[in-house]
């Protein structure tokens, strides 16, 4: 009996070892919890390609949308922790969501094996091209005067555009009508088509359109201007110094990866981000590439814990004053 158990245990261990040694043997799914074409999708596609090369298997993007990104992240968090399902989370799904969803089925700090930060994405306040205001102060005056006649786009409760949008409204006293999308890719299309008035979104989604003049940017919510949008003033320069917020995208796996599999994913993301073509693409879009101290799973776990602690009180009070 004892011998049979020992043999069973040995063969199970051998199987785990073999799986890790040979991982990956088939394509890996990266769940993107928002619509194709938006910032999370863009960052995912930028890193998936060099990660595929590093892993020797295709990293395939699957867009699973809904509920501000929490539908896709919930589903991915429940997948087998074998390295064949990973996900691109962000400041909303892994920072803001717990403040706004009572029954959230995952805990950003406990339900995942963090792989690493993929990109920093400053927030930009953007409006449709013909919005009748020259600068941020004028924009806020129009928002306050027109109240719910103004439409603000966002990607669902708890998303980056929603949480940073609600924060913007609570700081400025704006009370627009909120219009929900499955991601800010489709929201941006509607902004360009004059179907909605404004949104606050991740720079990597909006930089090309701002540069091309198809939408307007009133300010970037960072301490310094972005080299990719040198004409866009910071919120401080434009008169709203309290509104400083930067989002991020990061790769996570369901909790419980075998150590070797985890190490391979971490190394693949690291290799991907060191690829000059990847860096160039992220920087061109106004994103930032993780510095040494920000890269990897330990830094990402700490970031998630900081972000949940930071966003929970801020968002709860912003939503109370500005539901
Ligand atoms: N940036 C979006 C958000 O507001 C989501 C997306 O990536 O489409 O969370």
mmCIF file of C-alpha atoms and ligand atoms in Angstrom:
data_model
loop_
_atom_site.group_PDB
_atom_site.id
_atom_site.type_symbol
_atom_site.label_atom_id
_atom_site.label_comp_id
_atom_site.label_asym_id
_atom_site.label_seq_id
_atom_site.Cartn_x
_atom_site.Cartn_y
_atom_site.Cartn_z
ATOM 1 C CA UNK A 1 0.000 0.000 0.000
ATOM 2 C CA UNK A 2 2.725 2.363 1.088
ATOM 3 C CA UNK A 3 4.827 1.450 -1.903
ATOM 4 C CA UNK A 4 1.899 1.995 -4.270
ATOM 5 C CA UNK A 5 1.342 5.428 -2.756
ATOM 6 C CA UNK A 6 5.006 6.295 -3.095
ATOM 7 C CA UNK A 7 5.042 5.232 -6.734
ATOM 8 C CA UNK A 8 1.862 7.209 -7.384
ATOM 9 C CA UNK A 9 3.374 10.278 -5.763
ATOM 10 C CA UNK A 10 6.592 9.923 -7.720
ATOM 11 C CA UNK A 11 4.826 9.640 -11.039
ATOM 12 C CA UNK A 12 2.622 12.663 -10.210
ATOM 13 C CA UNK A 13 5.724 14.683 -9.381
ATOM 14 C CA UNK A 14 7.397 13.502 -12.574
ATOM 15 C CA UNK A 15 4.350 14.595 -14.573
ATOM 16 C CA UNK A 16 4.443 18.072 -13.020
ATOM 17 C CA UNK A 17 8.171 18.305 -13.671
ATOM 18 C CA UNK A 18 7.728 17.188 -17.272
ATOM 19 C CA UNK A 19 4.913 19.696 -17.815
ATOM 20 C CA UNK A 20 7.089 22.538 -16.591
ATOM 21 C CA UNK A 21 10.089 21.387 -18.607
ATOM 22 C CA UNK A 22 8.173 21.276 -21.811
ATOM 23 C CA UNK A 23 5.893 24.273 -21.262
ATOM 24 C CA UNK A 24 4.533 25.667 -23.470
ATOM 25 C CA UNK A 25 3.423 22.940 -25.842
ATOM 26 C CA UNK A 26 0.424 24.695 -27.328
ATOM 27 C CA UNK A 27 -0.809 28.266 -27.834
ATOM 28 C CA UNK A 28 -1.419 30.425 -24.777
ATOM 29 C CA UNK A 29 -4.589 32.492 -24.456
ATOM 30 C CA UNK A 30 -4.223 36.046 -23.190
ATOM 31 C CA UNK A 31 -7.638 37.297 -22.084
ATOM 32 C CA UNK A 32 -8.201 40.983 -22.791
ATOM 33 C CA UNK A 33 -11.235 42.125 -20.788
ATOM 34 C CA UNK A 34 -12.184 44.950 -23.188
ATOM 35 C CA UNK A 35 -13.069 45.395 -26.852
ATOM 36 C CA UNK A 36 -10.473 45.047 -29.595
ATOM 37 C CA UNK A 37 -8.741 48.259 -30.624
ATOM 38 C CA UNK A 38 -8.769 49.901 -27.167
ATOM 39 C CA UNK A 39 -5.751 50.522 -24.934
ATOM 40 C CA UNK A 40 -5.753 47.213 -23.063
ATOM 41 C CA UNK A 41 -6.031 45.386 -26.364
ATOM 42 C CA UNK A 42 -3.296 47.532 -27.934
ATOM 43 C CA UNK A 43 -0.853 46.926 -25.063
ATOM 44 C CA UNK A 44 -1.724 43.211 -25.086
ATOM 45 C CA UNK A 45 -1.006 42.911 -28.798
ATOM 46 C CA UNK A 46 2.242 44.876 -28.490
ATOM 47 C CA UNK A 47 3.630 42.471 -25.857
ATOM 48 C CA UNK A 48 1.967 39.254 -27.102
ATOM 49 C CA UNK A 49 4.009 39.184 -30.265
ATOM 50 C CA UNK A 50 7.497 39.285 -28.672
ATOM 51 C CA UNK A 51 6.260 37.045 -25.833
ATOM 52 C CA UNK A 52 5.211 34.485 -28.456
ATOM 53 C CA UNK A 53 8.706 34.603 -29.916
ATOM 54 C CA UNK A 54 10.311 34.193 -26.483
ATOM 55 C CA UNK A 55 8.047 31.274 -25.540
ATOM 56 C CA UNK A 56 8.106 29.532 -28.910
ATOM 57 C CA UNK A 57 4.313 29.348 -28.921
ATOM 58 C CA UNK A 58 1.658 31.754 -30.057
ATOM 59 C CA UNK A 59 0.108 34.035 -27.416
ATOM 60 C CA UNK A 60 -3.423 34.448 -28.753
ATOM 61 C CA UNK A 61 -5.587 37.395 -27.673
ATOM 62 C CA UNK A 62 -9.165 36.653 -26.635
ATOM 63 C CA UNK A 63 -11.412 39.661 -25.978
ATOM 64 C CA UNK A 64 -13.895 38.801 -23.201
ATOM 65 C CA UNK A 65 -15.791 42.007 -22.475
ATOM 66 C CA UNK A 66 -18.343 43.247 -19.953
ATOM 67 C CA UNK A 67 -18.798 44.736 -16.482
ATOM 68 C CA UNK A 68 -15.869 47.150 -16.685
ATOM 69 C CA UNK A 69 -13.417 44.362 -17.457
ATOM 70 C CA UNK A 70 -14.409 42.225 -14.484
ATOM 71 C CA UNK A 71 -16.197 39.604 -16.639
ATOM 72 C CA UNK A 72 -13.026 38.665 -18.516
ATOM 73 C CA UNK A 73 -10.815 38.831 -15.442
ATOM 74 C CA UNK A 74 -13.240 36.706 -13.409
ATOM 75 C CA UNK A 75 -13.288 34.080 -16.138
ATOM 76 C CA UNK A 76 -9.506 34.098 -16.548
ATOM 77 C CA UNK A 77 -8.974 33.925 -12.772
ATOM 78 C CA UNK A 78 -11.006 30.695 -12.720
ATOM 79 C CA UNK A 79 -9.023 29.022 -15.513
ATOM 80 C CA UNK A 80 -6.607 26.233 -14.728
ATOM 81 C CA UNK A 81 -3.312 27.696 -13.433
ATOM 82 C CA UNK A 82 -1.252 25.868 -16.040
ATOM 83 C CA UNK A 83 0.159 28.826 -17.940
ATOM 84 C CA UNK A 84 -2.161 28.377 -20.911
ATOM 85 C CA UNK A 85 -4.505 31.145 -19.792
ATOM 86 C CA UNK A 86 -3.085 34.513 -18.812
ATOM 87 C CA UNK A 87 -4.675 37.962 -18.879
ATOM 88 C CA UNK A 88 -4.017 41.654 -19.412
ATOM 89 C CA UNK A 89 -5.386 43.458 -16.379
ATOM 90 C CA UNK A 90 -5.182 47.130 -15.521
ATOM 91 C CA UNK A 91 -5.648 49.805 -12.914
ATOM 92 C CA UNK A 92 -9.412 49.307 -13.158
ATOM 93 C CA UNK A 93 -9.737 45.523 -12.932
ATOM 94 C CA UNK A 94 -6.916 45.196 -10.377
ATOM 95 C CA UNK A 95 -7.191 48.522 -8.536
ATOM 96 C CA UNK A 96 -10.505 50.311 -8.796
ATOM 97 C CA UNK A 97 -13.000 47.449 -9.190
ATOM 98 C CA UNK A 98 -13.074 46.310 -5.528
ATOM 99 C CA UNK A 99 -14.298 49.774 -4.500
ATOM 100 C CA UNK A 100 -17.259 49.608 -6.853
ATOM 101 C CA UNK A 101 -18.335 45.939 -7.026
ATOM 102 C CA UNK A 102 -19.737 44.404 -3.854
ATOM 103 C CA UNK A 103 -19.787 40.829 -5.133
ATOM 104 C CA UNK A 104 -16.494 40.842 -7.055
ATOM 105 C CA UNK A 105 -15.555 37.186 -7.564
ATOM 106 C CA UNK A 106 -11.817 37.753 -7.384
ATOM 107 C CA UNK A 107 -9.433 39.549 -5.081
ATOM 108 C CA UNK A 108 -6.839 41.500 -7.117
ATOM 109 C CA UNK A 109 -4.205 40.873 -4.441
ATOM 110 C CA UNK A 110 -4.972 37.197 -3.775
ATOM 111 C CA UNK A 111 -6.507 35.455 -6.796
ATOM 112 C CA UNK A 112 -3.558 35.847 -9.189
ATOM 113 C CA UNK A 113 0.056 35.073 -9.802
ATOM 114 C CA UNK A 114 1.302 38.451 -11.033
ATOM 115 C CA UNK A 115 3.613 38.208 -14.054
ATOM 116 C CA UNK A 116 4.609 41.819 -14.512
ATOM 117 C CA UNK A 117 3.750 45.377 -15.429
ATOM 118 C CA UNK A 118 3.504 45.863 -19.204
ATOM 119 C CA UNK A 119 3.092 49.633 -19.559
ATOM 120 C CA UNK A 120 2.303 52.822 -17.691
ATOM 121 C CA UNK A 121 -0.490 54.779 -19.371
ATOM 122 C CA UNK A 122 -1.083 58.404 -18.302
ATOM 123 C CA UNK A 123 -4.665 59.657 -18.380
ATOM 124 C CA UNK A 124 -5.664 62.306 -20.898
ATOM 125 C CA UNK A 125 -8.857 64.406 -20.827
ATOM 126 C CA UNK A 126 -10.164 64.266 -24.393
ATOM 127 C CA UNK A 127 -13.222 65.706 -26.118
ATOM 128 C CA UNK A 128 -14.813 65.643 -29.533
ATOM 129 C CA UNK A 129 -13.069 67.859 -32.043
ATOM 130 C CA UNK A 130 -15.787 70.522 -32.137
ATOM 131 C CA UNK A 131 -16.258 70.849 -28.377
ATOM 132 C CA UNK A 132 -16.804 74.563 -27.755
ATOM 133 C CA UNK A 133 -13.952 75.330 -25.317
ATOM 134 C CA UNK A 134 -10.372 76.438 -25.904
ATOM 135 C CA UNK A 135 -8.798 75.161 -22.720
ATOM 136 C CA UNK A 136 -9.431 73.058 -19.622
ATOM 137 C CA UNK A 137 -10.925 75.932 -17.630
ATOM 138 C CA UNK A 138 -13.365 76.741 -20.428
ATOM 139 C CA UNK A 139 -14.136 73.038 -20.809
ATOM 140 C CA UNK A 140 -15.030 72.692 -17.124
ATOM 141 C CA UNK A 141 -17.243 75.814 -17.353
ATOM 142 C CA UNK A 142 -19.178 74.295 -20.259
ATOM 143 C CA UNK A 143 -19.505 70.961 -18.415
ATOM 144 C CA UNK A 144 -20.907 72.687 -15.340
ATOM 145 C CA UNK A 145 -23.277 74.879 -17.315
ATOM 146 C CA UNK A 146 -24.683 72.065 -19.443
ATOM 147 C CA UNK A 147 -24.883 69.279 -16.823
ATOM 148 C CA UNK A 148 -26.524 66.078 -18.123
ATOM 149 C CA UNK A 149 -26.746 67.459 -21.669
ATOM 150 C CA UNK A 150 -23.058 66.491 -21.927
ATOM 151 C CA UNK A 151 -22.279 62.819 -22.614
ATOM 152 C CA UNK A 152 -19.222 61.223 -21.069
ATOM 153 C CA UNK A 153 -18.020 57.871 -22.431
ATOM 154 C CA UNK A 154 -16.540 55.127 -20.283
ATOM 155 C CA UNK A 155 -15.780 51.406 -20.448
ATOM 156 C CA UNK A 156 -18.013 50.194 -17.608
ATOM 157 C CA UNK A 157 -18.173 50.670 -13.853
ATOM 158 C CA UNK A 158 -14.739 50.130 -12.330
ATOM 159 C CA UNK A 159 -12.854 50.600 -15.598
ATOM 160 C CA UNK A 160 -10.070 53.159 -15.894
ATOM 161 C CA UNK A 161 -12.179 55.598 -17.900
ATOM 162 C CA UNK A 162 -15.047 55.229 -15.417
ATOM 163 C CA UNK A 163 -12.996 55.571 -12.236
ATOM 164 C CA UNK A 164 -10.827 58.421 -13.502
ATOM 165 C CA UNK A 165 -13.942 60.001 -15.056
ATOM 166 C CA UNK A 166 -15.902 59.872 -11.812
ATOM 167 C CA UNK A 167 -12.904 61.344 -10.020
ATOM 168 C CA UNK A 168 -12.723 64.156 -12.591
ATOM 169 C CA UNK A 169 -16.435 64.890 -12.168
ATOM 170 C CA UNK A 170 -16.232 64.921 -8.390
ATOM 171 C CA UNK A 171 -13.281 67.340 -8.479
ATOM 172 C CA UNK A 172 -14.815 69.699 -11.019
ATOM 173 C CA UNK A 173 -18.518 69.506 -10.087
ATOM 174 C CA UNK A 174 -19.447 68.254 -13.568
ATOM 175 C CA UNK A 175 -22.572 66.069 -13.759
ATOM 176 C CA UNK A 176 -22.627 64.638 -17.279
ATOM 177 C CA UNK A 177 -24.668 61.691 -18.530
ATOM 178 C CA UNK A 178 -22.471 58.594 -18.501
ATOM 179 C CA UNK A 179 -22.490 56.415 -21.620
ATOM 180 C CA UNK A 180 -21.106 52.907 -21.252
ATOM 181 C CA UNK A 181 -19.057 50.982 -23.838
ATOM 182 C CA UNK A 182 -17.338 47.585 -23.928
ATOM 183 C CA UNK A 183 -13.997 49.325 -24.074
ATOM 184 C CA UNK A 184 -12.646 52.729 -24.951
ATOM 185 C CA UNK A 185 -11.771 51.606 -28.488
ATOM 186 C CA UNK A 186 -15.454 51.769 -29.489
ATOM 187 C CA UNK A 187 -15.884 54.858 -27.253
ATOM 188 C CA UNK A 188 -13.111 56.589 -29.183
ATOM 189 C CA UNK A 189 -14.850 55.805 -32.482
ATOM 190 C CA UNK A 190 -17.985 57.480 -31.155
ATOM 191 C CA UNK A 191 -15.969 60.447 -29.900
ATOM 192 C CA UNK A 192 -14.496 60.899 -33.381
ATOM 193 C CA UNK A 193 -18.004 60.598 -34.842
ATOM 194 C CA UNK A 194 -19.341 63.302 -32.449
ATOM 195 C CA UNK A 195 -21.675 60.782 -30.784
ATOM 196 C CA UNK A 196 -20.309 61.529 -27.284
ATOM 197 C CA UNK A 197 -18.626 64.634 -25.857
ATOM 198 C CA UNK A 198 -15.661 63.543 -23.780
ATOM 199 C CA UNK A 199 -13.828 60.900 -21.773
ATOM 200 C CA UNK A 200 -10.769 60.447 -19.615
ATOM 201 C CA UNK A 201 -8.673 57.637 -21.034
ATOM 202 C CA UNK A 202 -5.308 55.957 -21.291
ATOM 203 C CA UNK A 203 -2.918 57.813 -23.554
ATOM 204 C CA UNK A 204 -2.078 54.787 -25.714
ATOM 205 C CA UNK A 205 -5.649 54.822 -27.034
ATOM 206 C CA UNK A 206 -5.911 58.502 -27.846
ATOM 207 C CA UNK A 207 -2.438 59.833 -28.702
ATOM 208 C CA UNK A 208 -2.622 59.127 -32.466
ATOM 209 C CA UNK A 209 -6.034 60.819 -32.787
ATOM 210 C CA UNK A 210 -4.939 63.838 -30.744
ATOM 211 C CA UNK A 211 -1.854 64.190 -32.916
ATOM 212 C CA UNK A 212 -3.990 63.770 -36.038
ATOM 213 C CA UNK A 213 -6.501 66.396 -34.861
ATOM 214 C CA UNK A 214 -9.558 64.137 -34.993
ATOM 215 C CA UNK A 215 -10.207 64.704 -31.270
ATOM 216 C CA UNK A 216 -9.133 67.403 -28.784
ATOM 217 C CA UNK A 217 -7.022 66.977 -25.637
ATOM 218 C CA UNK A 218 -7.520 69.464 -22.794
ATOM 219 C CA UNK A 219 -4.855 68.123 -20.440
ATOM 220 C CA UNK A 220 -2.697 65.182 -19.456
ATOM 221 C CA UNK A 221 -3.032 64.157 -15.814
ATOM 222 C CA UNK A 222 0.683 63.718 -15.080
ATOM 223 C CA UNK A 223 3.291 65.943 -13.440
ATOM 224 C CA UNK A 224 5.204 66.333 -16.730
ATOM 225 C CA UNK A 225 4.041 66.699 -20.320
ATOM 226 C CA UNK A 226 4.301 63.618 -22.500
ATOM 227 C CA UNK A 227 7.061 63.608 -25.143
ATOM 228 C CA UNK A 228 4.520 62.074 -27.519
ATOM 229 C CA UNK A 229 2.086 64.992 -27.032
ATOM 230 C CA UNK A 230 4.314 67.983 -26.251
ATOM 231 C CA UNK A 231 1.558 70.547 -26.921
ATOM 232 C CA UNK A 232 -0.885 69.095 -24.406
ATOM 233 C CA UNK A 233 -0.606 70.888 -21.029
ATOM 234 C CA UNK A 234 -0.537 69.044 -17.731
ATOM 235 C CA UNK A 235 -3.579 69.327 -15.464
ATOM 236 C CA UNK A 236 -1.426 71.442 -13.147
ATOM 237 C CA UNK A 237 -0.541 73.857 -15.940
ATOM 238 C CA UNK A 238 -4.159 73.931 -17.062
ATOM 239 C CA UNK A 239 -5.533 74.800 -13.600
ATOM 240 C CA UNK A 240 -6.630 71.455 -12.133
ATOM 241 C CA UNK A 241 -3.568 70.397 -10.088
ATOM 242 C CA UNK A 242 -5.492 67.936 -7.894
ATOM 243 C CA UNK A 243 -6.279 65.747 -10.884
ATOM 244 C CA UNK A 244 -3.117 63.727 -11.341
ATOM 245 C CA UNK A 245 -3.626 60.106 -12.286
ATOM 246 C CA UNK A 246 -1.802 57.549 -14.341
ATOM 247 C CA UNK A 247 -3.113 54.104 -15.233
ATOM 248 C CA UNK A 248 -1.241 50.935 -16.152
ATOM 249 C CA UNK A 249 -1.640 47.563 -17.827
ATOM 250 C CA UNK A 250 -0.129 44.368 -16.462
ATOM 251 C CA UNK A 251 -0.026 40.632 -17.119
ATOM 252 C CA UNK A 252 -1.484 38.242 -14.552
ATOM 253 C CA UNK A 253 -2.087 34.493 -14.400
ATOM 254 C CA UNK A 254 -4.575 32.553 -12.289
ATOM 255 C CA UNK A 255 -3.168 31.770 -8.835
ATOM 256 C CA UNK A 256 -1.215 28.537 -8.481
ATOM 257 C CA UNK A 257 1.148 28.378 -11.474
ATOM 258 C CA UNK A 258 3.918 25.778 -11.209
ATOM 259 C CA UNK A 259 7.085 27.706 -10.336
ATOM 260 C CA UNK A 260 8.850 26.855 -13.607
ATOM 261 C CA UNK A 261 5.899 27.901 -15.724
ATOM 262 C CA UNK A 262 5.679 31.158 -13.830
ATOM 263 C CA UNK A 263 9.396 31.769 -14.312
ATOM 264 C CA UNK A 264 9.041 31.216 -18.061
ATOM 265 C CA UNK A 265 6.169 33.684 -18.323
ATOM 266 C CA UNK A 266 8.023 36.284 -16.257
ATOM 267 C CA UNK A 267 11.136 35.861 -18.413
ATOM 268 C CA UNK A 268 9.086 36.055 -21.629
ATOM 269 C CA UNK A 269 7.471 39.346 -20.598
ATOM 270 C CA UNK A 270 10.857 40.692 -19.546
ATOM 271 C CA UNK A 271 12.392 39.720 -22.899
ATOM 272 C CA UNK A 272 9.400 41.246 -24.705
ATOM 273 C CA UNK A 273 9.793 44.571 -22.906
ATOM 274 C CA UNK A 274 13.526 44.689 -23.605
ATOM 275 C CA UNK A 275 12.889 44.323 -27.322
ATOM 276 C CA UNK A 276 13.647 47.774 -28.797
ATOM 277 C CA UNK A 277 10.693 47.502 -31.210
ATOM 278 C CA UNK A 278 8.311 46.909 -28.294
ATOM 279 C CA UNK A 279 9.718 49.810 -26.308
ATOM 280 C CA UNK A 280 9.516 52.086 -29.327
ATOM 281 C CA UNK A 281 5.870 51.229 -29.951
ATOM 282 C CA UNK A 282 4.848 51.811 -26.313
ATOM 283 C CA UNK A 283 6.743 55.125 -26.131
ATOM 284 C CA UNK A 284 5.358 56.370 -29.456
ATOM 285 C CA UNK A 285 1.863 55.918 -28.067
ATOM 286 C CA UNK A 286 2.779 57.932 -24.966
ATOM 287 C CA UNK A 287 3.023 54.933 -22.639
ATOM 288 C CA UNK A 288 5.941 54.253 -20.329
ATOM 289 C CA UNK A 289 8.009 51.081 -20.163
ATOM 290 C CA UNK A 290 8.500 49.661 -16.644
ATOM 291 C CA UNK A 291 11.768 50.693 -15.021
ATOM 292 C CA UNK A 292 13.886 47.968 -13.405
ATOM 293 C CA UNK A 293 12.258 48.507 -9.989
ATOM 294 C CA UNK A 294 8.735 48.423 -11.462
ATOM 295 C CA UNK A 295 9.194 45.257 -13.530
ATOM 296 C CA UNK A 296 8.336 41.685 -12.567
ATOM 297 C CA UNK A 297 5.930 39.927 -10.212
ATOM 298 C CA UNK A 298 7.074 41.290 -6.831
ATOM 299 C CA UNK A 299 6.733 44.920 -7.918
ATOM 300 C CA UNK A 300 3.377 44.175 -9.555
ATOM 301 C CA UNK A 301 1.975 42.548 -6.412
ATOM 302 C CA UNK A 302 3.012 45.642 -4.417
ATOM 303 C CA UNK A 303 1.483 47.939 -7.060
ATOM 304 C CA UNK A 304 -1.856 46.088 -6.934
ATOM 305 C CA UNK A 305 -1.967 46.310 -3.133
ATOM 306 C CA UNK A 306 -1.133 50.043 -3.241
ATOM 307 C CA UNK A 307 -3.701 50.747 -5.935
ATOM 308 C CA UNK A 308 -6.558 48.919 -4.176
ATOM 309 C CA UNK A 309 -5.742 50.806 -0.956
ATOM 310 C CA UNK A 310 -5.534 54.102 -2.814
ATOM 311 C CA UNK A 311 -8.649 53.771 -4.955
ATOM 312 C CA UNK A 312 -11.072 52.277 -2.456
ATOM 313 C CA UNK A 313 -11.642 55.400 -0.294
ATOM 314 C CA UNK A 314 -11.253 57.874 -3.182
ATOM 315 C CA UNK A 315 -13.772 56.139 -5.406
ATOM 316 C CA UNK A 316 -16.283 55.371 -2.708
ATOM 317 C CA UNK A 317 -16.486 59.040 -1.776
ATOM 318 C CA UNK A 318 -16.401 60.213 -5.421
ATOM 319 C CA UNK A 319 -19.301 57.903 -6.274
ATOM 320 C CA UNK A 320 -21.267 59.086 -3.224
ATOM 321 C CA UNK A 321 -21.036 62.706 -4.300
ATOM 322 C CA UNK A 322 -21.329 61.928 -8.012
ATOM 323 C CA UNK A 323 -23.161 58.647 -8.620
HETATM 324 N N1 LIG B 1 -9.131 51.962 -21.190
HETATM 325 C C1 LIG B 1 -10.338 51.292 -20.937
HETATM 326 C C2 LIG B 1 -10.819 51.574 -19.563
HETATM 327 O O1 LIG B 1 -11.404 52.576 -19.443
HETATM 328 C C3 LIG B 1 -10.538 49.921 -21.335
HETATM 329 C C4 LIG B 1 -10.010 49.501 -22.675
HETATM 330 O O2 LIG B 1 -8.858 49.107 -22.662
HETATM 331 O O3 LIG B 1 -10.717 49.522 -23.676
HETATM 332 O O4 LIG B 1 -10.669 50.832 -18.640
#
